[in-house]
mmCIF file of C-alpha atoms in Angstrom:
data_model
loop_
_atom_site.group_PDB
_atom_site.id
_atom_site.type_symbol
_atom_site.label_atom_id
_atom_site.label_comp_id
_atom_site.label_asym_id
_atom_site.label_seq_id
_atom_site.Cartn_x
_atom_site.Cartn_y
_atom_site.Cartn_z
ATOM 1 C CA UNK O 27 -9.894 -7.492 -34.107
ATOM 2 C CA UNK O 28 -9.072 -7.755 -37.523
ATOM 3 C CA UNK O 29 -10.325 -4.135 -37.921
ATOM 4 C CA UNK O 30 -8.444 -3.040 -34.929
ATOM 5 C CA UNK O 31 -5.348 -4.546 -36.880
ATOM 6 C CA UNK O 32 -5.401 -2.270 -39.728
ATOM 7 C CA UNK O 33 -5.520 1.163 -37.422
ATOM 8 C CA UNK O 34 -2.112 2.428 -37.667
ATOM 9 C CA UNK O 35 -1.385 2.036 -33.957
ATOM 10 C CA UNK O 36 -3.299 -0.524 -31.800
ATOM 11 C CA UNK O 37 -2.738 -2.424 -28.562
ATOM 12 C CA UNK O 38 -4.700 -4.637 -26.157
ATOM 13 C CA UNK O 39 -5.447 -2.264 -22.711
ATOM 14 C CA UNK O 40 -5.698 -4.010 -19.674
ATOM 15 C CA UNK O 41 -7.157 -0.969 -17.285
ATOM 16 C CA UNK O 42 -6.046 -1.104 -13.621
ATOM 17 C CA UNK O 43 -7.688 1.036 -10.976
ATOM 18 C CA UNK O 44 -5.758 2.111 -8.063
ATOM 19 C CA UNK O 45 -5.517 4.452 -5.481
ATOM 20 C CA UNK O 46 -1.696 4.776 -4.763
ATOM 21 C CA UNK O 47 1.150 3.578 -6.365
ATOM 22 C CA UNK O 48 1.919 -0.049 -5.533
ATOM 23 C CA UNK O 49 -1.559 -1.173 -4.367
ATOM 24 C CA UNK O 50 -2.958 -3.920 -5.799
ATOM 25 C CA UNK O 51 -5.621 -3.192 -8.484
ATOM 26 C CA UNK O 52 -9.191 -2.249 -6.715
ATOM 27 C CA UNK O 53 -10.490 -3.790 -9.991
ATOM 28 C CA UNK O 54 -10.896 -7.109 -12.389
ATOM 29 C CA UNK O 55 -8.793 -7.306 -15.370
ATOM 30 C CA UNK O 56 -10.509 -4.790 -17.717
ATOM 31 C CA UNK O 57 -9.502 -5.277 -21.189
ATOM 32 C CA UNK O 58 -9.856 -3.091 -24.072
ATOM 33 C CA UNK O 59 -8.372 -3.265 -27.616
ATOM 34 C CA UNK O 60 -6.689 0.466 -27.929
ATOM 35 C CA UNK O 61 -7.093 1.746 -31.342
ATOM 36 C CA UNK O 62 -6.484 4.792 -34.184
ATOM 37 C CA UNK O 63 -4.710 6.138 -36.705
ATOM 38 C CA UNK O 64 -3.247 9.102 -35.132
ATOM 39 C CA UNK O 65 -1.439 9.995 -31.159
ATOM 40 C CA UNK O 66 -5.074 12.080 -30.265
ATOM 41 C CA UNK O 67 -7.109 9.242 -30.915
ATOM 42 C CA UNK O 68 -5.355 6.435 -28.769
ATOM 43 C CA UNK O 69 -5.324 9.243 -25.703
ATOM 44 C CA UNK O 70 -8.952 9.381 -26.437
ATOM 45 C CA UNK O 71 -9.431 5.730 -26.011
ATOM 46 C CA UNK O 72 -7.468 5.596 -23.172
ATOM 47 C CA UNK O 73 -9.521 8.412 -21.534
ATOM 48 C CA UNK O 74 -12.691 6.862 -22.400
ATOM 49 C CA UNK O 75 -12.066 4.070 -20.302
ATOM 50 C CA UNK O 76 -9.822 5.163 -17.812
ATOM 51 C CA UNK O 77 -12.833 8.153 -16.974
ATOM 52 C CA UNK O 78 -14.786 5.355 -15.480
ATOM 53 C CA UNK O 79 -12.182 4.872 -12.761
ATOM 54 C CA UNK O 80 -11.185 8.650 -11.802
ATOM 55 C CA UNK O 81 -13.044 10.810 -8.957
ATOM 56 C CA UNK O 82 -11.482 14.458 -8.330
ATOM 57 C CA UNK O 83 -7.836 15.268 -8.344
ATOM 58 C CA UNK O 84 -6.202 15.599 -4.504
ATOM 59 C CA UNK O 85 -3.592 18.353 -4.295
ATOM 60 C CA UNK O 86 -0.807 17.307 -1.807
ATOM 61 C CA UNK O 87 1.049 20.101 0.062
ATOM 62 C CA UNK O 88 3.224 18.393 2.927
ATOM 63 C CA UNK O 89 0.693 16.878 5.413
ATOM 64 C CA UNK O 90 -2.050 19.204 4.395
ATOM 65 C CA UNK O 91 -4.504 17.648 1.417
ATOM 66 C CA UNK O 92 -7.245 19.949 -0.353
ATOM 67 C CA UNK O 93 -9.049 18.944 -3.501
ATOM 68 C CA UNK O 94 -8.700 20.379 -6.678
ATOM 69 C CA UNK O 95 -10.955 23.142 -8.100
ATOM 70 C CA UNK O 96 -12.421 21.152 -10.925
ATOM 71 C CA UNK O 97 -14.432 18.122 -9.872
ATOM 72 C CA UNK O 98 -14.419 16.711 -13.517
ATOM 73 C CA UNK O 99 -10.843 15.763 -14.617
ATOM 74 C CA UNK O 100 -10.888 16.647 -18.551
ATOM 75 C CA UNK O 101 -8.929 14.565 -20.963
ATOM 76 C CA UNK O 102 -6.373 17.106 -20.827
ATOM 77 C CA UNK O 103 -5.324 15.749 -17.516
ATOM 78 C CA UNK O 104 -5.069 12.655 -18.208
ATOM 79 C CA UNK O 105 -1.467 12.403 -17.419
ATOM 80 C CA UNK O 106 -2.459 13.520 -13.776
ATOM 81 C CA UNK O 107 -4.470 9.924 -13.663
ATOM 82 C CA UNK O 108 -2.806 7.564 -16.009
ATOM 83 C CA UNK O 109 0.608 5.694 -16.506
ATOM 84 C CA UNK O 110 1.262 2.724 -18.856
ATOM 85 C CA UNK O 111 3.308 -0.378 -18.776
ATOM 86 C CA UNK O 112 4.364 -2.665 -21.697
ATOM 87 C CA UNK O 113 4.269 -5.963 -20.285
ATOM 88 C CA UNK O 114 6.712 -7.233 -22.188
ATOM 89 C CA UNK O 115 9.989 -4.970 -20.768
ATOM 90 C CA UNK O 116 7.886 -3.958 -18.064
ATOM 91 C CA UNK O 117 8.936 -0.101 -18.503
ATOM 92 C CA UNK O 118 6.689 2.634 -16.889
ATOM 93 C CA UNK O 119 5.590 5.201 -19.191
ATOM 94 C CA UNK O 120 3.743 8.969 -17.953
ATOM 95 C CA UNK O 121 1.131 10.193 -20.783
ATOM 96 C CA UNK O 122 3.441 12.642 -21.467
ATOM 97 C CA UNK O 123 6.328 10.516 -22.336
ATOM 98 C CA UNK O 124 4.127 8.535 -25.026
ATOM 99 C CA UNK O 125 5.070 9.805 -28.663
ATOM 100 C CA UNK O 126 4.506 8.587 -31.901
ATOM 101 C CA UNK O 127 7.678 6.198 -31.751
ATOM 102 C CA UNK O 128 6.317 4.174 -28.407
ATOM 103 C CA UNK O 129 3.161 4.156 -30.057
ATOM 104 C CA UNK O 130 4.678 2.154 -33.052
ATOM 105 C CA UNK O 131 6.826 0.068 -30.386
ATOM 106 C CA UNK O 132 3.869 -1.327 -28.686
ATOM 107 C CA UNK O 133 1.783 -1.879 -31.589
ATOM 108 C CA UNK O 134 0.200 -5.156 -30.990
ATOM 109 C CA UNK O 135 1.494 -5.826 -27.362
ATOM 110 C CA UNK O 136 -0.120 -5.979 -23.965
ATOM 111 C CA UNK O 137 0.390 -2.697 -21.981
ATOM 112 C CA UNK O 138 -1.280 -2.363 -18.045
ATOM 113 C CA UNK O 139 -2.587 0.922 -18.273
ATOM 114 C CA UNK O 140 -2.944 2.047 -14.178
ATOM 115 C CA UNK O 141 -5.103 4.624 -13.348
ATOM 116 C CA UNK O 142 -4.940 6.094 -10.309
ATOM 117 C CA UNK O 143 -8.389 6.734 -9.013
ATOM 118 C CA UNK O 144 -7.274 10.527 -7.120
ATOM 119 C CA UNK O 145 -4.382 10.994 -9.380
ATOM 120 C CA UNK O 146 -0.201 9.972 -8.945
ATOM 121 C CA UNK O 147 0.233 12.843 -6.540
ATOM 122 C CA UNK O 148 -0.984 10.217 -3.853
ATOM 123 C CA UNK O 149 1.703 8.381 -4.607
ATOM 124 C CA UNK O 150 1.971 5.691 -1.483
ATOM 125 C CA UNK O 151 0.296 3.918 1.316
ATOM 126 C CA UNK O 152 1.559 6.762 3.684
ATOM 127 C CA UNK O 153 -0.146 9.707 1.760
ATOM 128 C CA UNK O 154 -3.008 7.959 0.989
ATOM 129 C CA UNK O 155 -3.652 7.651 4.819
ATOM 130 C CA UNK O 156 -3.332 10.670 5.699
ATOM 131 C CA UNK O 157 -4.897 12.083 2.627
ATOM 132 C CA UNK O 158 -8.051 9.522 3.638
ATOM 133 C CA UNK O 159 -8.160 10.687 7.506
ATOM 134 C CA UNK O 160 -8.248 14.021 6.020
ATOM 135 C CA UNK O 161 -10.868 14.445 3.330
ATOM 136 C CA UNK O 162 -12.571 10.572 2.732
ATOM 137 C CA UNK O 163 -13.739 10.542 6.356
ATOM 138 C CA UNK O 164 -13.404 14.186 7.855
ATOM 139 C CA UNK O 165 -13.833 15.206 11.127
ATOM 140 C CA UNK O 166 -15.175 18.670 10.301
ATOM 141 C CA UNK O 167 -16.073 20.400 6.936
ATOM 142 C CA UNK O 168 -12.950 21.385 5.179
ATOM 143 C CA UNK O 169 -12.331 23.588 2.272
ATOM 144 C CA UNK O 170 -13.954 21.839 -0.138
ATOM 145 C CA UNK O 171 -16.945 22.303 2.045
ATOM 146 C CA UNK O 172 -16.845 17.986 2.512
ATOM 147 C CA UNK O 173 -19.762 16.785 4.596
ATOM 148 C CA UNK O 174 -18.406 15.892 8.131
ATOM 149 C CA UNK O 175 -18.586 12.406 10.183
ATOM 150 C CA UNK O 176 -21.837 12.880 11.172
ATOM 151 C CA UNK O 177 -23.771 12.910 8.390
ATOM 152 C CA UNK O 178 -21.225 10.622 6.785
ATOM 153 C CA UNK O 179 -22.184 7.858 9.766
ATOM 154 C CA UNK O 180 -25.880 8.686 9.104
ATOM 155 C CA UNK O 181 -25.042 7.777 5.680
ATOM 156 C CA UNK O 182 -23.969 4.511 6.260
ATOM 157 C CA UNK O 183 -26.613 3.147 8.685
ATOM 158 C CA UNK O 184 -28.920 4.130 5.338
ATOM 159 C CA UNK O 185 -26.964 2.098 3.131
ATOM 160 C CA UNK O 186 -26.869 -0.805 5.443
ATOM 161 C CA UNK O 187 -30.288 -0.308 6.111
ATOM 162 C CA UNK O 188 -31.096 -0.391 2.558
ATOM 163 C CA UNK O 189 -28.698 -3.124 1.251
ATOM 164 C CA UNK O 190 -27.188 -5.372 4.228
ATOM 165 C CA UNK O 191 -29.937 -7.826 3.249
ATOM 166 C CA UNK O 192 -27.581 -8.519 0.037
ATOM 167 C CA UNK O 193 -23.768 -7.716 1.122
ATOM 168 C CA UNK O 194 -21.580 -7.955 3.943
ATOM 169 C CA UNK O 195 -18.270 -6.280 4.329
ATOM 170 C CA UNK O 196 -16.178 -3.765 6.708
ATOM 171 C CA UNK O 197 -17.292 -0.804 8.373
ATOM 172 C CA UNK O 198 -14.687 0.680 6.763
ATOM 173 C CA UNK O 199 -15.787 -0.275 3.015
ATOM 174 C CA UNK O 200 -19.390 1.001 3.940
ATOM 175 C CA UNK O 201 -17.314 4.436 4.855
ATOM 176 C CA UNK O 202 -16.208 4.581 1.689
ATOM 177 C CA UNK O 203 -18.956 3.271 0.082
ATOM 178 C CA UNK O 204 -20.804 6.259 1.300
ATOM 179 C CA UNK O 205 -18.082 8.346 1.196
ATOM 180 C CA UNK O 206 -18.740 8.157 -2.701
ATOM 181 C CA UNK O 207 -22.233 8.860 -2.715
ATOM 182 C CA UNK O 208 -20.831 12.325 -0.989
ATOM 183 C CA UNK O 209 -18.267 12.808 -3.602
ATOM 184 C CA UNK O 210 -20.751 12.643 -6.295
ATOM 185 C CA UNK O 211 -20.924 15.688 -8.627
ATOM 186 C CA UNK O 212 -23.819 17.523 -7.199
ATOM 187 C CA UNK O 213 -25.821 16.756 -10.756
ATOM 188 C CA UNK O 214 -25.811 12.896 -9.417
ATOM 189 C CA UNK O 215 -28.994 11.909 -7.329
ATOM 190 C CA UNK O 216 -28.100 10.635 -3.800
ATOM 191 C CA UNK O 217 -31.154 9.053 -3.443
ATOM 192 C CA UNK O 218 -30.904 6.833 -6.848
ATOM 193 C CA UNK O 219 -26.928 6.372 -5.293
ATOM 194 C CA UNK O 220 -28.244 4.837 -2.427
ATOM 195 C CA UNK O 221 -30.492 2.307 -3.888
ATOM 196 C CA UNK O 222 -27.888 1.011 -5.891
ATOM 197 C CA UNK O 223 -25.747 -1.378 -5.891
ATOM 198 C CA UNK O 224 -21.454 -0.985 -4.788
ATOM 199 C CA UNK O 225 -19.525 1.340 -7.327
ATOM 200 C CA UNK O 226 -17.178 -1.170 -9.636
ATOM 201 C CA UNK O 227 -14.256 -0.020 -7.648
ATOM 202 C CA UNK O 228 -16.029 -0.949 -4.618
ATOM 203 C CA UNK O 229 -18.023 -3.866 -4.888
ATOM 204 C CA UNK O 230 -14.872 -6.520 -4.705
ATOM 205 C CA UNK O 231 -14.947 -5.194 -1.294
ATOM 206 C CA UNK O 232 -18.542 -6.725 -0.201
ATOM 207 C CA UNK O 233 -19.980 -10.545 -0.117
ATOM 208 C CA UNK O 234 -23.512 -11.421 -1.088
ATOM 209 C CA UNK O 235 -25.391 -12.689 1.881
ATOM 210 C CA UNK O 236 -27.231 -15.674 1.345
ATOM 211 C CA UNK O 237 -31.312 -14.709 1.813
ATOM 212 C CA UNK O 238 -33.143 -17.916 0.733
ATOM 213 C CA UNK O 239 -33.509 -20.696 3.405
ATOM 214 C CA UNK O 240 -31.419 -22.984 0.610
ATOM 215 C CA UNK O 241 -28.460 -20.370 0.288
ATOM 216 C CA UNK O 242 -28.204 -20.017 4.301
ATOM 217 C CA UNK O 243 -28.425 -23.991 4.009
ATOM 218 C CA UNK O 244 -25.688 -24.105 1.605
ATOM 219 C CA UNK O 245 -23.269 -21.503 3.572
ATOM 220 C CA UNK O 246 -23.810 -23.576 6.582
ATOM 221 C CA UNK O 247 -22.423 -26.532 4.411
ATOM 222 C CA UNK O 248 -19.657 -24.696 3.207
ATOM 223 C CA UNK O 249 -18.763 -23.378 6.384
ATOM 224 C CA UNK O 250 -19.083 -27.107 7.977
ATOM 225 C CA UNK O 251 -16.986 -28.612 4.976
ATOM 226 C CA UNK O 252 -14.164 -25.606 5.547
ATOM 227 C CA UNK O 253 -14.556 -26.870 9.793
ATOM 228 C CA UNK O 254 -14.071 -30.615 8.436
ATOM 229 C CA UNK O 255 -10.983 -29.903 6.344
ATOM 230 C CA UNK O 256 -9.332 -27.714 9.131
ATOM 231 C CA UNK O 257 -10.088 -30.410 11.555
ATOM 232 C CA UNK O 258 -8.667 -33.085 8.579
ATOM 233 C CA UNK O 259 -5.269 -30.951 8.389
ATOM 234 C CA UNK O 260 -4.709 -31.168 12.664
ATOM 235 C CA UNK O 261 -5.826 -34.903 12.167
ATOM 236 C CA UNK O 262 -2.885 -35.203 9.746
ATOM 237 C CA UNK O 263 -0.378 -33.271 11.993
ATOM 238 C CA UNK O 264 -1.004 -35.390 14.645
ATOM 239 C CA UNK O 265 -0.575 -38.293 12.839
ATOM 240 C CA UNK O 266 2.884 -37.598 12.017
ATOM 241 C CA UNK O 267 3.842 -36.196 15.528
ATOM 242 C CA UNK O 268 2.435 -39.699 16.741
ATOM 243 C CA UNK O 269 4.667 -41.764 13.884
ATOM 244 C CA UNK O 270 7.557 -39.423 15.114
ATOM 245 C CA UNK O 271 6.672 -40.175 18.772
ATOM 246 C CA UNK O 272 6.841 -43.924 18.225
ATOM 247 C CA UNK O 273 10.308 -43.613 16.292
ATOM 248 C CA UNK O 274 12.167 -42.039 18.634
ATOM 249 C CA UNK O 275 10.486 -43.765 22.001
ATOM 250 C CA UNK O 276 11.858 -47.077 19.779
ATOM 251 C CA UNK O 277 15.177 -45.196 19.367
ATOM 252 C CA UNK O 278 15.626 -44.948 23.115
ATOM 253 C CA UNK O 279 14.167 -48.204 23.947
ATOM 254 C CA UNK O 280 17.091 -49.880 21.725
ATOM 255 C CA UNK O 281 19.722 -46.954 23.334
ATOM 256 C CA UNK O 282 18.646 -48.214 26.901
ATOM 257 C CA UNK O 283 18.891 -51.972 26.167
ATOM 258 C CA UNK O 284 22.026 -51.992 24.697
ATOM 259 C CA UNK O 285 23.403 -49.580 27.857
ATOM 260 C CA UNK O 286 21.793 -52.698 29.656
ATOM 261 C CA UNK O 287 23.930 -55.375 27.547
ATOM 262 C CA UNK O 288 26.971 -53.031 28.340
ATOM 263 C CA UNK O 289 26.887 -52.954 31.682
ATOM 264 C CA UNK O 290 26.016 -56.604 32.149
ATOM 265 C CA UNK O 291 29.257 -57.465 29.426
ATOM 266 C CA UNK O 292 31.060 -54.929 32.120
ATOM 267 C CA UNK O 293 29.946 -56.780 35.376
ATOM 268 C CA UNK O 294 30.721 -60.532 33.988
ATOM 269 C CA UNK O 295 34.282 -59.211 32.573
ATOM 270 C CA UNK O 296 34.727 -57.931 36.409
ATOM 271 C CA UNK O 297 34.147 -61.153 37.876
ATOM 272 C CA UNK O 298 36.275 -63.432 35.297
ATOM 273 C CA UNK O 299 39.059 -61.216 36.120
ATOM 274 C CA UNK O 300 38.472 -60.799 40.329
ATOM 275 C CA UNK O 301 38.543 -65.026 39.679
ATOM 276 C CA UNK O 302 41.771 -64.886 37.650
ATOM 277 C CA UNK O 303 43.695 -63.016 40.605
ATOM 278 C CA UNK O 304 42.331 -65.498 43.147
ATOM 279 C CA UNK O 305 43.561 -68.327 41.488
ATOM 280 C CA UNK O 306 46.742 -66.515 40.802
ATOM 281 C CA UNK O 307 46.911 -65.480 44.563
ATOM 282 C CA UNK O 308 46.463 -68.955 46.172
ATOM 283 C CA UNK O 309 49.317 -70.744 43.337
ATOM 284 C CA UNK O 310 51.706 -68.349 44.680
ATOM 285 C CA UNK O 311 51.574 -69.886 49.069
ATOM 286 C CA UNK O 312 55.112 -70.353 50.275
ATOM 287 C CA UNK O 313 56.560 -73.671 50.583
ATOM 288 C CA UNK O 314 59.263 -75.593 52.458
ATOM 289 C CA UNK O 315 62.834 -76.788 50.679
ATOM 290 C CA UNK O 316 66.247 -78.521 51.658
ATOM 291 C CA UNK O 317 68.030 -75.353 52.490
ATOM 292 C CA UNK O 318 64.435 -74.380 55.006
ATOM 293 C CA UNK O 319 64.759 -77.535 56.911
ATOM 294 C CA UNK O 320 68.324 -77.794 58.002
ATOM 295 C CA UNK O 321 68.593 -73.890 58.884
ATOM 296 C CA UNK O 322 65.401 -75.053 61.277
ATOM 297 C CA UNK O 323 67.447 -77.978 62.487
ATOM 298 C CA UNK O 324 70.382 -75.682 63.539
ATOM 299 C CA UNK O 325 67.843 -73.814 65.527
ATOM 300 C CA UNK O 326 68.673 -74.739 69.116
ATOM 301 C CA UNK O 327 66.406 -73.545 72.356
ATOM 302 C CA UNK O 328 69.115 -71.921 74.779
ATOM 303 C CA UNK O 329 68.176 -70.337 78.439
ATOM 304 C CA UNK O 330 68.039 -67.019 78.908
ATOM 305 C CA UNK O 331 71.057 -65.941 81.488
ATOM 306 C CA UNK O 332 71.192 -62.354 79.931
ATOM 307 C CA UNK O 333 67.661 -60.943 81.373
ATOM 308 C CA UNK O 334 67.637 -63.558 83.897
ATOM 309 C CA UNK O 335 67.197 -61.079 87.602
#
């Protein structure tokens, strides 16, 4: 580092592989202290690395997706594959746009450096579907004279022949995986592709499988423990909908008693108060006086000529 520090421009590179814009990286943090004394020698740096990570250019017209004429990207294209980031005010530079001056403002800082694995022109999830229906896993021999589906499927059943004994994934990241092997510059050996293991950009994609009676032992444990804590986190959930249960069947327990004390408070004010107008009804029975008995006494019983026939 300290010799990295005396280079006229230096920063720390940390290398993500992608395949569109906006996916997450395909790749582990790889970092690499970017050093030199001049603009050349930091692209070469950059390149160095970042050639690891890029396959052949795609050329996007519309819908329609051939690949380029050169299968080996150069350094002089390395703003086709590239874009960097300085962490720090998160702006988004093209190779092109990197001069001496942004060289001196990120000396010393953390920059993402992204490289896109078939260059920027696939520049979203969209395109890079259609450009992978297209040429990744073809249906017939295109321009590029790409092997088609069948031999691509024969492909695979070798590779999981050969290496399903050690990883597990998708059928789709087998595709690819073989789909790579395809790809290779025609220099590469298919048959020492084969026998080896994932591609870096690939292998996050597969899981070693557990071969030795003690691994398969200890998966089984895992996958029991991961059973017990699911079954732990339900246990819980019901424990609460239970306490909550309780509460409220206590709520309306207490609601329906005191309805009860209501109605019997009701019911006992009824009869106090039917009482009350009894009493009050039999105080108030008419009774005789002075003025009653002598209009009786003047009462006089008298024959009846009027009606009499």
């Amino acid at each position: 580092m300290d010799k990295e520090n005396q280079s006229k421009f230096y920063f720390i590179g940390h290398f993500l592989n992608r395949e569109f814009v906006g996916q997450k990286s395909l790749n582990e943090d790889n970092e690499k202290i970017i050093a030199g004394e001049t603009l050349e020698e930091i692209v070469g740096g950059l390149w160095i690395t970042a050639v690891q990570f890029i396959k052949r250019e795609v050329m996007v017209a519309g819908d329609n997706f051939v690949w380029a004429e050169s299968e080996n990207p150069t350094q002089d294209e390395i703003d086709k594959f590239v874009t960097l980031q300085d962490l720090g005010s998160r702006k988004v530079m093209t190779m092109s746009q990197v001069n001496v001056d942004c060289l001196r403002k990120l000396r010393g800082k953390n920059v993402n450096v992204f490289v896109y694995t078939y260059g920027k022109k696939i520049c979203n999830k969209t395109i890079h579907t259609k450009f992978s229906s297209q040429l990744l896993v073809p249906e017939k021999r295109d321009r590029a004279n790409a092997d088609n589906t069948v031999s691509l499927m024969e492909m695979v059943g070798q590779l999981k022949a050969i290496h399903s004994v050690h990883y597990a994934a998708h059928h789709s990241s087998w595709v690819m995986w073989a789909n790579f092997i395809q790809s290779a510059p025609l220099n590469e050996s298919r048959e020492r592709l084969l026998n080896e293991c994932p591609p870096a950009h690939l292998i996050p994609l597969f899981r070693s499988v557990a071969f030795s009676d003690n691994e398969k032992m200890q998966s089984a444990r895992n996958g029991l423990q991961v059973t017990d804590n699911m079954i732990d986190s339900f246990k819980h959930q019901l424990q609460l909908l239970t306490k909550d249960f309780e509460t409220m069947r206590q709520s309306i327990a207490r609601c329906i008693e005191m309805m009860g004390w209501r109605l019997k408070s009701l019911e006992d004010v009824i009869t106090s108060n039917q009482r009350l107008v009894t009493a009050m009804a039999n105080s108030l029975q008419p009774e005789e006086n002075e003025t009653s008995q002598q209009q009786e006494n003047l009462i006089m019983d008298c024959e009846d000529v009027d009606h009499v026939i």
